[in-house]
GROMACS .gro file of C-alpha atoms in nm:
model
  216
    1UNK     CA    1   0.000   0.000   0.000
    2UNK     CA    2   0.137   0.343  -0.091
    3UNK     CA    3   0.018   0.619   0.136
    4UNK     CA    4   0.069   0.989   0.076
    5UNK     CA    5   0.006   1.260   0.329
    6UNK     CA    6  -0.036   1.633   0.293
    7UNK     CA    7  -0.158   1.891   0.539
    8UNK     CA    8  -0.151   2.242   0.673
    9UNK     CA    9   0.043   2.157   0.987
   10UNK     CA   10   0.342   2.381   0.913
   11UNK     CA   11   0.675   2.236   1.033
   12UNK     CA   12   0.493   1.940   1.187
   13UNK     CA   13   0.380   1.841   0.840
   14UNK     CA   14   0.737   1.752   0.748
   15UNK     CA   15   0.757   1.524   1.050
   16UNK     CA   16   0.439   1.352   0.943
   17UNK     CA   17   0.562   1.313   0.586
   18UNK     CA   18   0.882   1.163   0.724
   19UNK     CA   19   0.680   0.912   0.923
   20UNK     CA   20   0.483   0.826   0.612
   21UNK     CA   21   0.796   0.787   0.406
   22UNK     CA   22   0.942   0.552   0.666
   23UNK     CA   23   0.627   0.343   0.659
   24UNK     CA   24   0.545   0.338   0.289
   25UNK     CA   25   0.423  -0.021   0.295
   26UNK     CA   26   0.267  -0.005   0.640
   27UNK     CA   27  -0.095   0.072   0.718
   28UNK     CA   28  -0.045   0.196   1.075
   29UNK     CA   29   0.083   0.549   1.144
   30UNK     CA   30   0.102   0.762   1.458
   31UNK     CA   31   0.153   1.135   1.401
   32UNK     CA   32   0.136   1.471   1.574
   33UNK     CA   33  -0.154   1.701   1.486
   34UNK     CA   34  -0.092   2.058   1.612
   35UNK     CA   35  -0.366   2.299   1.711
   36UNK     CA   36  -0.547   2.476   1.426
   37UNK     CA   37  -0.404   2.218   1.186
   38UNK     CA   38  -0.536   1.968   0.933
   39UNK     CA   39  -0.360   1.661   0.795
   40UNK     CA   40  -0.475   1.464   0.489
   41UNK     CA   41  -0.366   1.132   0.344
   42UNK     CA   42  -0.430   0.993  -0.005
   43UNK     CA   43  -0.455   0.635  -0.126
   44UNK     CA   44  -0.501   0.485  -0.473
   45UNK     CA   45  -0.771   0.217  -0.450
   46UNK     CA   46  -0.908  -0.018  -0.713
   47UNK     CA   47  -1.284  -0.056  -0.757
   48UNK     CA   48  -1.438  -0.333  -0.550
   49UNK     CA   49  -1.162  -0.332  -0.287
   50UNK     CA   50  -1.277  -0.356   0.073
   51UNK     CA   51  -1.113  -0.098   0.301
   52UNK     CA   52  -1.121  -0.025   0.671
   53UNK     CA   53  -1.020   0.298   0.844
   54UNK     CA   54  -0.968   0.288   1.220
   55UNK     CA   55  -0.835   0.577   1.427
   56UNK     CA   56  -0.786   0.681   1.787
   57UNK     CA   57  -0.661   0.997   1.957
   58UNK     CA   58  -0.386   0.904   2.201
   59UNK     CA   59  -0.297   1.234   2.369
   60UNK     CA   60  -0.411   1.594   2.379
   61UNK     CA   61  -0.709   1.795   2.506
   62UNK     CA   62  -1.029   1.596   2.526
   63UNK     CA   63  -0.882   1.323   2.304
   64UNK     CA   64  -1.104   1.416   2.009
   65UNK     CA   65  -1.049   1.497   1.643
   66UNK     CA   66  -1.252   1.557   1.326
   67UNK     CA   67  -1.228   1.291   1.057
   68UNK     CA   68  -1.349   1.303   0.695
   69UNK     CA   69  -1.322   1.048   0.413
   70UNK     CA   70  -1.387   1.140   0.051
   71UNK     CA   71  -1.404   0.937  -0.271
   72UNK     CA   72  -1.237   1.022  -0.604
   73UNK     CA   73  -1.543   1.225  -0.710
   74UNK     CA   74  -1.540   1.430  -0.389
   75UNK     CA   75  -1.835   1.245  -0.237
   76UNK     CA   76  -1.819   1.227   0.143
   77UNK     CA   77  -1.814   0.863   0.253
   78UNK     CA   78  -1.754   0.926   0.621
   79UNK     CA   79  -1.760   1.236   0.840
   80UNK     CA   80  -1.744   1.261   1.217
   81UNK     CA   81  -1.680   1.559   1.443
   82UNK     CA   82  -1.482   1.548   1.767
   83UNK     CA   83  -1.449   1.171   1.786
   84UNK     CA   84  -1.210   1.000   2.025
   85UNK     CA   85  -1.197   0.680   1.824
   86UNK     CA   86  -1.394   0.506   1.553
   87UNK     CA   87  -1.380   0.245   1.277
   88UNK     CA   88  -1.533   0.262   0.928
   89UNK     CA   89  -1.543  -0.007   0.659
   90UNK     CA   90  -1.636   0.057   0.296
   91UNK     CA   91  -1.599  -0.094  -0.050
   92UNK     CA   92  -1.449   0.127  -0.320
   93UNK     CA   93  -1.717   0.209  -0.578
   94UNK     CA   94  -1.468   0.326  -0.842
   95UNK     CA   95  -1.100   0.346  -0.922
   96UNK     CA   96  -0.917   0.656  -0.807
   97UNK     CA   97  -0.759   0.845  -0.521
   98UNK     CA   98  -0.939   0.838  -0.189
   99UNK     CA   99  -0.867   1.108   0.068
  100UNK     CA  100  -0.912   1.099   0.442
  101UNK     CA  101  -0.830   1.395   0.666
  102UNK     CA  102  -0.788   1.455   1.038
  103UNK     CA  103  -0.860   1.805   1.160
  104UNK     CA  104  -0.774   1.978   1.486
  105UNK     CA  105  -0.881   2.321   1.365
  106UNK     CA  106  -1.137   2.357   1.644
  107UNK     CA  107  -0.859   2.353   1.906
  108UNK     CA  108  -0.681   2.681   1.977
  109UNK     CA  109  -0.384   2.566   2.185
  110UNK     CA  110  -0.387   2.187   2.229
  111UNK     CA  111  -0.209   1.956   1.988
  112UNK     CA  112  -0.304   1.590   1.951
  113UNK     CA  113  -0.133   1.260   1.884
  114UNK     CA  114  -0.341   1.050   1.644
  115UNK     CA  115  -0.307   0.684   1.549
  116UNK     CA  116  -0.478   0.536   1.246
  117UNK     CA  117  -0.483   0.202   1.070
  118UNK     CA  118  -0.592   0.204   0.705
  119UNK     CA  119  -0.634  -0.143   0.556
  120UNK     CA  120  -0.682  -0.182   0.181
  121UNK     CA  121  -0.800  -0.522   0.063
  122UNK     CA  122  -0.783  -0.849   0.250
  123UNK     CA  123  -0.481  -1.056   0.344
  124UNK     CA  124  -0.402  -1.329   0.088
  125UNK     CA  125  -0.470  -1.683   0.209
  126UNK     CA  126  -0.184  -1.863   0.374
  127UNK     CA  127  -0.226  -2.152   0.134
  128UNK     CA  128  -0.372  -2.037  -0.203
  129UNK     CA  129  -0.649  -2.262  -0.329
  130UNK     CA  130  -0.557  -2.238  -0.696
  131UNK     CA  131  -0.361  -2.527  -0.847
  132UNK     CA  132  -0.467  -2.747  -0.557
  133UNK     CA  133  -0.648  -3.073  -0.619
  134UNK     CA  134  -0.684  -3.172  -0.253
  135UNK     CA  135  -0.811  -3.011   0.063
  136UNK     CA  136  -0.584  -2.873   0.331
  137UNK     CA  137  -0.404  -3.129   0.539
  138UNK     CA  138  -0.435  -3.134   0.917
  139UNK     CA  139  -0.097  -2.962   0.949
  140UNK     CA  140  -0.195  -2.690   0.702
  141UNK     CA  141  -0.527  -2.635   0.880
  142UNK     CA  142  -0.341  -2.598   1.209
  143UNK     CA  143  -0.105  -2.345   1.048
  144UNK     CA  144  -0.401  -2.143   0.921
  145UNK     CA  145  -0.560  -2.145   1.268
  146UNK     CA  146  -0.233  -2.034   1.429
  147UNK     CA  147  -0.191  -1.763   1.165
  148UNK     CA  148  -0.537  -1.622   1.235
  149UNK     CA  149  -0.481  -1.640   1.610
  150UNK     CA  150  -0.152  -1.450   1.577
  151UNK     CA  151  -0.323  -1.179   1.373
  152UNK     CA  152  -0.579  -1.139   1.651
  153UNK     CA  153  -0.298  -1.122   1.907
  154UNK     CA  154  -0.130  -0.843   1.707
  155UNK     CA  155  -0.455  -0.647   1.696
  156UNK     CA  156  -0.509  -0.689   2.071
  157UNK     CA  157  -0.151  -0.583   2.142
  158UNK     CA  158  -0.195  -0.270   1.931
  159UNK     CA  159  -0.512  -0.170   2.115
  160UNK     CA  160  -0.354  -0.240   2.455
  161UNK     CA  161  -0.053  -0.024   2.361
  162UNK     CA  162  -0.286   0.258   2.260
  163UNK     CA  163  -0.480   0.230   2.585
  164UNK     CA  164  -0.155   0.222   2.783
  165UNK     CA  165  -0.027   0.533   2.603
  166UNK     CA  166  -0.357   0.713   2.656
  167UNK     CA  167  -0.365   0.614   3.024
  168UNK     CA  168  -0.007   0.731   3.073
  169UNK     CA  169  -0.090   1.065   2.911
  170UNK     CA  170  -0.389   1.113   3.140
  171UNK     CA  171  -0.184   1.015   3.446
  172UNK     CA  172   0.090   1.264   3.357
  173UNK     CA  173  -0.167   1.535   3.297
  174UNK     CA  174  -0.332   1.460   3.632
  175UNK     CA  175   0.007   1.460   3.804
  176UNK     CA  176   0.086   1.801   3.654
  177UNK     CA  177  -0.246   1.942   3.773
  178UNK     CA  178  -0.194   1.803   4.124
  179UNK     CA  179   0.155   1.956   4.135
  180UNK     CA  180   0.026   2.297   4.028
  181UNK     CA  181  -0.260   2.273   4.280
  182UNK     CA  182  -0.016   2.183   4.558
  183UNK     CA  183   0.210   2.478   4.471
  184UNK     CA  184  -0.094   2.707   4.468
  185UNK     CA  185  -0.208   2.580   4.808
  186UNK     CA  186   0.142   2.632   4.951
  187UNK     CA  187   0.150   2.991   4.823
  188UNK     CA  188  -0.197   3.062   4.962
  189UNK     CA  189  -0.100   2.911   5.300
  190UNK     CA  190   0.215   3.126   5.310
  191UNK     CA  191   0.023   3.443   5.223
  192UNK     CA  192  -0.246   3.369   5.485
  193UNK     CA  193   0.019   3.300   5.752
  194UNK     CA  194   0.202   3.627   5.681
  195UNK     CA  195  -0.130   3.812   5.676
  196UNK     CA  196  -0.225   3.669   6.016
  197UNK     CA  197   0.108   3.779   6.165
  198UNK     CA  198   0.067   4.136   6.042
  199UNK     CA  199  -0.296   4.139   6.157
  200UNK     CA  200  -0.202   4.032   6.511
  201UNK     CA  201   0.080   4.289   6.524
  202UNK     CA  202  -0.162   4.560   6.422
  203UNK     CA  203  -0.393   4.473   6.714
  204UNK     CA  204  -0.112   4.507   6.973
  205UNK     CA  205   0.022   4.826   6.812
  206UNK     CA  206  -0.320   4.994   6.838
  207UNK     CA  207  -0.346   4.894   7.206
  208UNK     CA  208  -0.006   5.045   7.296
  209UNK     CA  209  -0.089   5.367   7.117
  210UNK     CA  210  -0.420   5.404   7.305
  211UNK     CA  211  -0.253   5.337   7.646
  212UNK     CA  212   0.013   5.601   7.580
  213UNK     CA  213  -0.245   5.865   7.494
  214UNK     CA  214  -0.449   5.794   7.814
  215UNK     CA  215  -0.141   5.817   8.035
  216UNK     CA  216  -0.036   6.151   7.891
   0.00000   0.00000   0.00000
């Protein structure tokens, strides 16, 4: 699969293009999406090919992003606003270049980290049926079962890694907020303590002044 990406992400766009270039034949990419930015990817698909787009926001803000998928004629096949994760499967109705974009233009200061998996077509069978006069042997059937089980394991591992990364991001964000809150409480406590000292001193100063005036 050859995947091309273009966007309006400024200098981050070059990083994304580098990631794409390093994973030309891969269908899974994780990239940075800055605030007020949009990133698009293009894929040449043959008519009748079954495709699946799955994405998830790993870090940033409320973990949401806009996603839009268009066909070669500009028809919108999929459009969702502020989604944390989703999966969409479609069959290409014609030959041409399909475009799917991720947008963070609604965010003013929070950048996101987005993961997506775009699968084009289905995996070829482990043992092709053409030029075969007999059914699969017991060993071949076992190999097919193991192959399918390993594919499921890979999918589960990917989702667990994404959840772990998202959980770590939330934990670090919570830790930062707790640290800031603790610093704020310490400052407030210090200010209140100093204020109480000056307040008590003012009470005793007023008393001494009044006593001196009465004595004179």
